[in-house]
mmCIF file of C-alpha atoms in Angstrom:
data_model
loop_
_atom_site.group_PDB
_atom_site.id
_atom_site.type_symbol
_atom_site.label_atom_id
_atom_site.label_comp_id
_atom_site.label_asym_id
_atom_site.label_seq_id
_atom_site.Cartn_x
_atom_site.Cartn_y
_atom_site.Cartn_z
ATOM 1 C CA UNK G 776 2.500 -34.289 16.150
ATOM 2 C CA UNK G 777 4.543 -31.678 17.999
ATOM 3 C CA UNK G 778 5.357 -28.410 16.628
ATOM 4 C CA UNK G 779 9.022 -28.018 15.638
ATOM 5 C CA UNK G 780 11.498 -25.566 13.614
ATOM 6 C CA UNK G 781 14.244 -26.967 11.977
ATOM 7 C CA UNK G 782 14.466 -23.433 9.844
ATOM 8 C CA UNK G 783 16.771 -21.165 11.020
ATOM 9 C CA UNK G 784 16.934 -19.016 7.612
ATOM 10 C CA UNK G 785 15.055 -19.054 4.176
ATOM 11 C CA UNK G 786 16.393 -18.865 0.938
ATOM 12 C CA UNK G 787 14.273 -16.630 -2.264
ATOM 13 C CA UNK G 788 13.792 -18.327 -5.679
ATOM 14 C CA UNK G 789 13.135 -14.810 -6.966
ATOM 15 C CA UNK G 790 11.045 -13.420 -9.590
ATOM 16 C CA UNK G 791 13.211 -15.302 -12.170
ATOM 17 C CA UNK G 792 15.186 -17.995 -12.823
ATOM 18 C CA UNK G 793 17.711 -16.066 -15.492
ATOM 19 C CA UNK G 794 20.472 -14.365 -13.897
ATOM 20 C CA UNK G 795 21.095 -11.640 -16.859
ATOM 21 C CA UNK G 796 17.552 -10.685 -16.481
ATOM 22 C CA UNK G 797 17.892 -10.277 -13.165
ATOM 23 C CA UNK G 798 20.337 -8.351 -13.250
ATOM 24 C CA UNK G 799 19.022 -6.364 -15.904
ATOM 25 C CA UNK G 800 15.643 -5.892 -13.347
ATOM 26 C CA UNK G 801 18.107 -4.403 -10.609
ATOM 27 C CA UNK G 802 18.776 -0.918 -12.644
ATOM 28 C CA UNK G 803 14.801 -1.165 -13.353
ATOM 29 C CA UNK G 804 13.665 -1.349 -9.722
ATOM 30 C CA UNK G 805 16.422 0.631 -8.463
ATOM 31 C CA UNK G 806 15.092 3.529 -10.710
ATOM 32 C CA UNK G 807 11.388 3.066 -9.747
ATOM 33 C CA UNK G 808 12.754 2.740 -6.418
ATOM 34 C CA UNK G 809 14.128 6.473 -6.370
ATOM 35 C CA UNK G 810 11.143 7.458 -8.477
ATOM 36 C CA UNK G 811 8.689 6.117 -5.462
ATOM 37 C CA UNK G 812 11.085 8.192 -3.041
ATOM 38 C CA UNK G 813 10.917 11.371 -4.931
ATOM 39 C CA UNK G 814 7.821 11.394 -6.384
ATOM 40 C CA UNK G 815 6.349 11.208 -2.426
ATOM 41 C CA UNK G 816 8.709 13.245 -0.567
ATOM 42 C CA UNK G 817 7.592 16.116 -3.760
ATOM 43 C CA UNK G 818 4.125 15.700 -2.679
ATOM 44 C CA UNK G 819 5.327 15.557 0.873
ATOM 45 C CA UNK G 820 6.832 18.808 1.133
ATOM 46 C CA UNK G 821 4.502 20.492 -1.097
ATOM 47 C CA UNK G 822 1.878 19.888 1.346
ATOM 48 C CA UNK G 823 3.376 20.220 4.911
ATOM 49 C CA UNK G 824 5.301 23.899 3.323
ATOM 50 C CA UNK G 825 1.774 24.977 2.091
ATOM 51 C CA UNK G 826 -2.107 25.859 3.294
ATOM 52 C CA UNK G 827 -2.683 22.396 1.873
ATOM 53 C CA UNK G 828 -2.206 20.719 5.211
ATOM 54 C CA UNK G 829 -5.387 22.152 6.771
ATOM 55 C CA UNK G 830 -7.845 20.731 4.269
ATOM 56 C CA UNK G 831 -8.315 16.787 5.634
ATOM 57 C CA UNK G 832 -7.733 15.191 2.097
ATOM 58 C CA UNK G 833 -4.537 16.724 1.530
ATOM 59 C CA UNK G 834 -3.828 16.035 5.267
ATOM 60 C CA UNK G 835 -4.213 11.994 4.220
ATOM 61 C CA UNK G 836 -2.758 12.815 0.803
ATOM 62 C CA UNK G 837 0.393 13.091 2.735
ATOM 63 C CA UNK G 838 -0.223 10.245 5.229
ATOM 64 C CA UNK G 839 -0.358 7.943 2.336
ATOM 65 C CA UNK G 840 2.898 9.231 0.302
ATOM 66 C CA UNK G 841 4.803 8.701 3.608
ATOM 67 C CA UNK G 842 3.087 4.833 3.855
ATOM 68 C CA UNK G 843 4.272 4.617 -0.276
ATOM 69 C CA UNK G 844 7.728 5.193 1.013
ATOM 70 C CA UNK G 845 7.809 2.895 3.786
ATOM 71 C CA UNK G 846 6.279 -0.286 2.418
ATOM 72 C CA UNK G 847 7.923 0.010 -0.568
ATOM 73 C CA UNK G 848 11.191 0.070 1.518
ATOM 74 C CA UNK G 849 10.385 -2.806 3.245
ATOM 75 C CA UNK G 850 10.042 -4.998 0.419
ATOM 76 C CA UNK G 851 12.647 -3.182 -2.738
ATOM 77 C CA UNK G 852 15.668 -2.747 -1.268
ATOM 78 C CA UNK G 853 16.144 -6.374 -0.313
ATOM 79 C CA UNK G 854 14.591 -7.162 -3.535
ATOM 80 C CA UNK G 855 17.769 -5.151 -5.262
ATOM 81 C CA UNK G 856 20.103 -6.506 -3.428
ATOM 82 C CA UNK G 857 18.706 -9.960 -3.952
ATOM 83 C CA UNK G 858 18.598 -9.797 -7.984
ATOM 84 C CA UNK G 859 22.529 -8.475 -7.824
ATOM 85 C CA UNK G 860 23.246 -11.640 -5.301
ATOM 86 C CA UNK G 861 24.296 -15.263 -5.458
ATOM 87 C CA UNK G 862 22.581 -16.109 -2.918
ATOM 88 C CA UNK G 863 19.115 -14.808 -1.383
ATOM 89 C CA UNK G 864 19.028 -15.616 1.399
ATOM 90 C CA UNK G 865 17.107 -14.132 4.936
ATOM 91 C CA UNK G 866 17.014 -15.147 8.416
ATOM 92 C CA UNK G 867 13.987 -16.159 10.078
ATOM 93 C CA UNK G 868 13.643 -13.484 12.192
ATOM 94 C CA UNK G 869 13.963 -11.088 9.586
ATOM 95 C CA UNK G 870 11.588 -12.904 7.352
ATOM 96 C CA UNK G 871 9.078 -12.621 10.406
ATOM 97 C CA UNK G 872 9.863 -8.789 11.171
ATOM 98 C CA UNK G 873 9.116 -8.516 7.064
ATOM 99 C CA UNK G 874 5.815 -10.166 7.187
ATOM 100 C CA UNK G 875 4.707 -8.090 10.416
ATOM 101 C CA UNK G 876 6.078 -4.730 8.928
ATOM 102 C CA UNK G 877 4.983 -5.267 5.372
ATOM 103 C CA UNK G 878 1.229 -6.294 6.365
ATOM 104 C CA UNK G 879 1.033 -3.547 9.204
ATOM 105 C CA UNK G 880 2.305 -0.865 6.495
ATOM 106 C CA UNK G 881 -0.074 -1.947 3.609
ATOM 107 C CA UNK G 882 -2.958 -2.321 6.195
ATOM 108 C CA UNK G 883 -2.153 1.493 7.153
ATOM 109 C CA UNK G 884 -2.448 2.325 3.910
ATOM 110 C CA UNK G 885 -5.857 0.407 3.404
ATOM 111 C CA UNK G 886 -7.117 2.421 5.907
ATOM 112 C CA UNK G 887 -5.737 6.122 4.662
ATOM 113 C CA UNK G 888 -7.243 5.192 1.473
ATOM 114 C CA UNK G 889 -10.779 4.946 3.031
ATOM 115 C CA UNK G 890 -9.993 7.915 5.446
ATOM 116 C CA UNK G 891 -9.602 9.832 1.812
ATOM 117 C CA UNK G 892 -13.246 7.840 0.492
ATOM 118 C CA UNK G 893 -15.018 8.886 3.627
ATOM 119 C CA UNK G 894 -13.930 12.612 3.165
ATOM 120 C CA UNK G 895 -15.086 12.987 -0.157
ATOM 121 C CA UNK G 896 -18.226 11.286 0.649
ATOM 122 C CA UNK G 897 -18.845 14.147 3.683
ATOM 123 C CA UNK G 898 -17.542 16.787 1.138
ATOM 124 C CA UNK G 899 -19.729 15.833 -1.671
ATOM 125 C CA UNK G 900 -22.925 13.933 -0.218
ATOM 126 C CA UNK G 901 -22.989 16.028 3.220
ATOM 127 C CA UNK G 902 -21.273 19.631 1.878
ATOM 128 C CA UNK G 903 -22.799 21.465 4.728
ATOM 129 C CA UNK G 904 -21.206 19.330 7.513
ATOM 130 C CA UNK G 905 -17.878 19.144 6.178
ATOM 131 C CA UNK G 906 -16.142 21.354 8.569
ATOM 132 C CA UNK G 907 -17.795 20.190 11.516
ATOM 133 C CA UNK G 908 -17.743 16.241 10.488
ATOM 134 C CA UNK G 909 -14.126 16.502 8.884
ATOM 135 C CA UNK G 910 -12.462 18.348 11.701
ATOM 136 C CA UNK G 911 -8.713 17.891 12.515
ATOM 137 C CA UNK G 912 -9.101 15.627 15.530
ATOM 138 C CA UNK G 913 -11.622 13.122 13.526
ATOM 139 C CA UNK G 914 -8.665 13.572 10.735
ATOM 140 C CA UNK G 915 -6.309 12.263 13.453
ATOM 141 C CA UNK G 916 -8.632 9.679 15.191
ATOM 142 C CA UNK G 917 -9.183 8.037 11.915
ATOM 143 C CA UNK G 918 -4.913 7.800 11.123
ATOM 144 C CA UNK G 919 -4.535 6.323 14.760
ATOM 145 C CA UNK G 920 -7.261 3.851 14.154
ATOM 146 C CA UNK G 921 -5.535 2.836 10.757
ATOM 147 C CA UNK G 922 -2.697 2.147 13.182
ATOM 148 C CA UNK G 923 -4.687 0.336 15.441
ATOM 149 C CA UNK G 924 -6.312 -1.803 12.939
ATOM 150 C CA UNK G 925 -3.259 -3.036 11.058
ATOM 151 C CA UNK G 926 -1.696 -3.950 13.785
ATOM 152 C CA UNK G 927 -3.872 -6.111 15.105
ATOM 153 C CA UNK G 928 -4.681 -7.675 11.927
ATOM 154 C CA UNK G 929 -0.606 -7.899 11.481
ATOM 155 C CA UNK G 930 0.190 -9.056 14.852
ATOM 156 C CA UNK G 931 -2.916 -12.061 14.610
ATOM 157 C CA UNK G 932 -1.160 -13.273 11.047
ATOM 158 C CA UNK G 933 2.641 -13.144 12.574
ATOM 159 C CA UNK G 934 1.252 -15.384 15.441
ATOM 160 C CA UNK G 935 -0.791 -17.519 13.196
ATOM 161 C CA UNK G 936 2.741 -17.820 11.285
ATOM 162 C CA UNK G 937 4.603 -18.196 14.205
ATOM 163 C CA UNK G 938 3.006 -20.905 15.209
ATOM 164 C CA UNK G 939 3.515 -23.322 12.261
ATOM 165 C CA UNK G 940 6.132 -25.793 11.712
ATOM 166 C CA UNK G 941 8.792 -25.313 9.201
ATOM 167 C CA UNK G 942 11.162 -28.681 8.692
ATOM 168 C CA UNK G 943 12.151 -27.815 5.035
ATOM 169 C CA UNK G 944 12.647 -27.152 2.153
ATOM 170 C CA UNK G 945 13.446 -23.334 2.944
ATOM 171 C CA UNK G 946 13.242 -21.891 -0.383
ATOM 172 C CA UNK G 947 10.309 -19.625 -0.818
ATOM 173 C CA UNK G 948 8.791 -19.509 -3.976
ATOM 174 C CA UNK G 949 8.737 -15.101 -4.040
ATOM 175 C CA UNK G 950 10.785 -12.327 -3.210
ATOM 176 C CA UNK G 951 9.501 -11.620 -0.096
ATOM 177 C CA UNK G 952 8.493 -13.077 2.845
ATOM 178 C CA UNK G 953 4.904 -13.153 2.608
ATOM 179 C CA UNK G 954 2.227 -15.630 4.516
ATOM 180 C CA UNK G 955 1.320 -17.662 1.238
ATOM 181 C CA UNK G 956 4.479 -19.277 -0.191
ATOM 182 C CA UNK G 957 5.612 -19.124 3.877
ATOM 183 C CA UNK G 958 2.585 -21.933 4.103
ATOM 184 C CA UNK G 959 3.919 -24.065 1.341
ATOM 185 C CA UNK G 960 6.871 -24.675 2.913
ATOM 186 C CA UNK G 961 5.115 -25.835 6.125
ATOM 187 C CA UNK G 962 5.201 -29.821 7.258
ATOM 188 C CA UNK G 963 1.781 -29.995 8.058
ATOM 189 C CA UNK G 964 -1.730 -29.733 7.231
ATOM 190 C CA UNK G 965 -2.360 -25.996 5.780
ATOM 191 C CA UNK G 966 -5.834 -26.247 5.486
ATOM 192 C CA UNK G 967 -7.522 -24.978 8.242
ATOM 193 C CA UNK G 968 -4.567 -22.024 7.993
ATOM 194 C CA UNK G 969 -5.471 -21.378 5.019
ATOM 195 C CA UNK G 970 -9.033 -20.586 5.078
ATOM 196 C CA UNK G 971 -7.811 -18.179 8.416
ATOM 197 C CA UNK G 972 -5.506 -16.040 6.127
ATOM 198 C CA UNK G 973 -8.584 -16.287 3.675
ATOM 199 C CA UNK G 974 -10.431 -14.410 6.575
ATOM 200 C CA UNK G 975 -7.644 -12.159 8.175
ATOM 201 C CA UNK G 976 -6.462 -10.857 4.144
ATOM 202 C CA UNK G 977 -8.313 -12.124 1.513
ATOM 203 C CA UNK G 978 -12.119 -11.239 2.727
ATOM 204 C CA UNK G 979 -11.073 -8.404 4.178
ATOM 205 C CA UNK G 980 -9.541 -6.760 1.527
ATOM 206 C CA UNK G 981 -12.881 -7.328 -0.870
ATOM 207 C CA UNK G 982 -15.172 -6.484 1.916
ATOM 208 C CA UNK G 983 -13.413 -2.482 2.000
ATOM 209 C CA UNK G 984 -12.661 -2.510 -1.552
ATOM 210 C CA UNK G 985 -16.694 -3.763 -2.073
ATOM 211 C CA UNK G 986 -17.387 -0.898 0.570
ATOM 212 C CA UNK G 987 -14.891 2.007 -0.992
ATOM 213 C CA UNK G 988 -16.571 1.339 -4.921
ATOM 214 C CA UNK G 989 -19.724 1.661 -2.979
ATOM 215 C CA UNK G 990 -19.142 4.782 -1.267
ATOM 216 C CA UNK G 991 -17.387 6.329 -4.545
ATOM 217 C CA UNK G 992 -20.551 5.080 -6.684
ATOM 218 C CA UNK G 993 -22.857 7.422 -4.003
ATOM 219 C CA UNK G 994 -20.443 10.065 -4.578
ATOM 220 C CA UNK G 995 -21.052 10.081 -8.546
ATOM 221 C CA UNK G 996 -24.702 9.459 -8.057
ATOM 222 C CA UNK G 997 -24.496 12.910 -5.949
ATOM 223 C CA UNK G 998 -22.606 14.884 -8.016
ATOM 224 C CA UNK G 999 -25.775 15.805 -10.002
ATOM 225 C CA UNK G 1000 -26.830 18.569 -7.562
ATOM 226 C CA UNK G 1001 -23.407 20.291 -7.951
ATOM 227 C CA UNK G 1002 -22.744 23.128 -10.399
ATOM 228 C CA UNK G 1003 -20.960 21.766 -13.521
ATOM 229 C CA UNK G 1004 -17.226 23.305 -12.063
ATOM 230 C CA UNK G 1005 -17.856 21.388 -8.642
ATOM 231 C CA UNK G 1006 -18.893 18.111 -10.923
ATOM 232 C CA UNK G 1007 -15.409 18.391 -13.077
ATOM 233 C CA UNK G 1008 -13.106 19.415 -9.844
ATOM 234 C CA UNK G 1009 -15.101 16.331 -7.777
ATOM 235 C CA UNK G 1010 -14.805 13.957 -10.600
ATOM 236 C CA UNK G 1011 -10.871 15.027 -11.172
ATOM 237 C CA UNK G 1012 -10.198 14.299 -7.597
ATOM 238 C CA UNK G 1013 -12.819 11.237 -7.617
ATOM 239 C CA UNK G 1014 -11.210 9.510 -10.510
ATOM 240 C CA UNK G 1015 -7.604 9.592 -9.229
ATOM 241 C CA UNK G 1016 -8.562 8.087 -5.627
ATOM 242 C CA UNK G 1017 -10.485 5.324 -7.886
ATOM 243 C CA UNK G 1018 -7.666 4.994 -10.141
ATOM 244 C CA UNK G 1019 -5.211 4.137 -6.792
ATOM 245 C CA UNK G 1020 -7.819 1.954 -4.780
ATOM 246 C CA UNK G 1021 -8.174 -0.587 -8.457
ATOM 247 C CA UNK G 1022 -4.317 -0.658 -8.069
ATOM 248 C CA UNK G 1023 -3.719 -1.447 -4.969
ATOM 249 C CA UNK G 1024 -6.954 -3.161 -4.361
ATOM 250 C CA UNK G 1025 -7.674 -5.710 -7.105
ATOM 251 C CA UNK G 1026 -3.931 -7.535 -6.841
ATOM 252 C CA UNK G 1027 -4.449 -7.832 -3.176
ATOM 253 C CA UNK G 1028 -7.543 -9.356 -4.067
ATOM 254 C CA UNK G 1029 -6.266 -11.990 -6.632
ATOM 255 C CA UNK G 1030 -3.753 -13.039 -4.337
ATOM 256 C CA UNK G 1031 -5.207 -13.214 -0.818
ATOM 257 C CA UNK G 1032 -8.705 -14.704 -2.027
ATOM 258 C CA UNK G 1033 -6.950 -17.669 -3.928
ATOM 259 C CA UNK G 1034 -5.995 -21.049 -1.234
ATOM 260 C CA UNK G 1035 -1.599 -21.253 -0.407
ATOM 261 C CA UNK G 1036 -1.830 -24.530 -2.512
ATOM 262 C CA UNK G 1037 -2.782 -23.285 -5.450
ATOM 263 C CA UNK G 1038 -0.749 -22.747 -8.994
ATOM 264 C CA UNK G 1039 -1.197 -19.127 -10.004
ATOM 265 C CA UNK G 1040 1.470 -15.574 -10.746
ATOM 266 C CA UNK G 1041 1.578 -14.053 -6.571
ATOM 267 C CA UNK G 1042 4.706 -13.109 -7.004
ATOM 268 C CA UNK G 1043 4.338 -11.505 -10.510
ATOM 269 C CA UNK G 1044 1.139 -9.543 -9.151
ATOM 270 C CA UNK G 1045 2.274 -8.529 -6.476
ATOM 271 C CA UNK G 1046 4.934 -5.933 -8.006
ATOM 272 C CA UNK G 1047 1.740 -3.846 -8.965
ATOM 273 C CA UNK G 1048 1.021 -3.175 -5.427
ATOM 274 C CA UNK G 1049 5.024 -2.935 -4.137
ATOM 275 C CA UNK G 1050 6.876 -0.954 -7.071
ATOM 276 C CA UNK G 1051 4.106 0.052 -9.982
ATOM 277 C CA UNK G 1052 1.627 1.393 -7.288
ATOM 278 C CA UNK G 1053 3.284 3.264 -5.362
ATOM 279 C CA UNK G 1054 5.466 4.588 -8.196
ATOM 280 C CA UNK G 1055 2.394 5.851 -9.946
ATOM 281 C CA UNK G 1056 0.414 7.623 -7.117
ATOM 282 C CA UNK G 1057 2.099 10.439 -6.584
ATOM 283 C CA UNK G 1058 1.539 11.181 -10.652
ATOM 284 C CA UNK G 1059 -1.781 10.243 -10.231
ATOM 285 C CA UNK G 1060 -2.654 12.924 -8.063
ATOM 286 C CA UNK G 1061 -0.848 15.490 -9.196
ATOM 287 C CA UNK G 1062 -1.435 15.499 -13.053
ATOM 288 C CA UNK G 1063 -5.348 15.674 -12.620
ATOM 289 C CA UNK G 1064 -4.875 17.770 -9.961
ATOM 290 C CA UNK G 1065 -4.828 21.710 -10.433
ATOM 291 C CA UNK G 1066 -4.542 22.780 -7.045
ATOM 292 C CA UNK G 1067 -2.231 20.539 -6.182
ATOM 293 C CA UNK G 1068 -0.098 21.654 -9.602
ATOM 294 C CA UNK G 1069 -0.080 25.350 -8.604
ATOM 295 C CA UNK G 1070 0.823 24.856 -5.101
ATOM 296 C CA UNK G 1071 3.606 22.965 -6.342
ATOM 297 C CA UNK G 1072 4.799 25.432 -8.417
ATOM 298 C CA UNK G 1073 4.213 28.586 -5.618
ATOM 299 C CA UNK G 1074 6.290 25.623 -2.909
ATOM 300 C CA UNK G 1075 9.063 25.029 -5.450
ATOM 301 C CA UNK G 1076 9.456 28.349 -6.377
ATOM 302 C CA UNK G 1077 9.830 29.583 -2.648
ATOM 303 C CA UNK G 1078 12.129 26.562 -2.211
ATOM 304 C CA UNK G 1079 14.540 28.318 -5.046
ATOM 305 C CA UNK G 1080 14.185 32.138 -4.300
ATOM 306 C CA UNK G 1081 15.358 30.969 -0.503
ATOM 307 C CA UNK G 1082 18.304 28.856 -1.875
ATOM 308 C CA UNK G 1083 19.085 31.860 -4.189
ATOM 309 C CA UNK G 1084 19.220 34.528 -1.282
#
């Protein structure tokens, strides 16, 4: 059978069917929206205006608010403006460019987050080589290979996508255009699809979260030769990186592990890693964090004596 499109544009069934609690959802997201934006561009600004920039987990601190920011924009916006609408509907190319840019975004973000595991492995299990193991160009190599990464992983699931016949129904079962309900609205057999996305998302994702709870449970195990002030400053910092990889980590799991066909709450899930997650990070590692707290305060108050004169 030959490939064809008859699908020009696809149409959102939404997170629900009700119309007043949709609308009632718009003034929710809309505020964790502009929480997400000011929360990061907070912890943004208190690192690039402080010393904070020089030390490499800060350096990815930051690299990860600004990845918050822009994945979450890819997907909320259009999610407002959907529950407010009659009609939600989005173009096929702009349902592709979605799936590319939110999979090459989150995959940065994977990536950051075991940039930030890997540094507090050196700083912990290898103090001694920190320095000379952590230095600014690694720091930088390891960002551009995030890059790198995700965008081949996005670019082999757009063509994967891209490839596949869609002769309707349009109406995607979500709010966003994501690979899963995408394949149950294709006219032919998924299967073999299916099992690649498996691969290319789903295996993936518990392979590094498998490899990150790994990593963090050597980090704990090592903590033992530290003085009892380096074990409660480690196991502050520790806890809120584990805190944001279970987040993120186990409801990319649930959905990307599970086959397209089957009956289960994707689209429910999935706020936790596009609104809840990155709403909560930047708390996350600020309220357990005391040198983050005080160079807030010494950033903020700079910020105001400046506006004053």
């Amino acid at each position: 059978m030959e490939n064809q499109n008859n699908v020009t544009e696809f149409v959102f069934i939404g997170l629900w069917g009700n119309k007043k609690m949709e609308l009632l959802f718009v003034f929710l997201f809309l505020l964790c929206y502009l929480t997400v934006l000011l929360g990061n561009f907070i912890i943004s600004l208190t690192i690039t205006c402080s010393h904070l920039m020089q030390q490499p987990m800060y350096y990815f601190l930051c690299h990860l608010s600004l990845m918050d920011v822009s994945y979450t924009s890819t997907v909320v916006p259009r999610l407002i403006r959907d529950l407010a609408a009659a009609r939600k509907n989005i173009s096929y190319n702009n349902c592709m460019t979605q799936l590319f840019t939110a999979h090459l975004l989150a995959g940065v973000e994977i990536f950051i987050l075991v940039s930030m595991a890997f540094d507090r492995y050196v700083a912990i299990v290898k103090p001694l080589h920190y320095m000379v193991i952590m230095n600014r160009q690694r720091c930088n190599m390891l960002i551009v290979l995030a890059w790198v990464v995700s965008f081949w992983h996005s670019i082999a699931l757009l063509l994967t996508v891209l490839k596949l016949p869609f002769c309707g129904p349009n109406q995607i079962d979500h709010y966003v255009c994501d690979v899963k309900p995408l394949l149950k609205l294709v006219c032919k057999d998924i299967h073999v699809v299916s099992i690649l996305v498996i691969a290319n998302s789903g295996m993936v994702a518990v392979a590094i979260f498998l490899v990150l709870v790994a990593s963090y449970i050597i980090i704990l195990y090592n903590l033992r030769r530290h003085s009892s002030a380096g074990q409660k400053k480690a196991l502050s910092t520790c806890s809120s990186h584990i805190t944001v990889v279970v987040l993120f980590f186990v409801p990319c799991i649930y959905i990307y592990v599970l086959p397209a066909g089957s009956e289960n709450k994707d689209k429910e899930i999935s706020v936790f890693y596009t609104v809840i997650a990155p709403m909560l990070n930047p708390l996350i590692y600020t309220l357990r964090n005391m040198e983050m707290k005080i160079t807030m305060r010494k950033v903020w108050s700079k910020v105001t004596h400046s506006d004053l004169n």
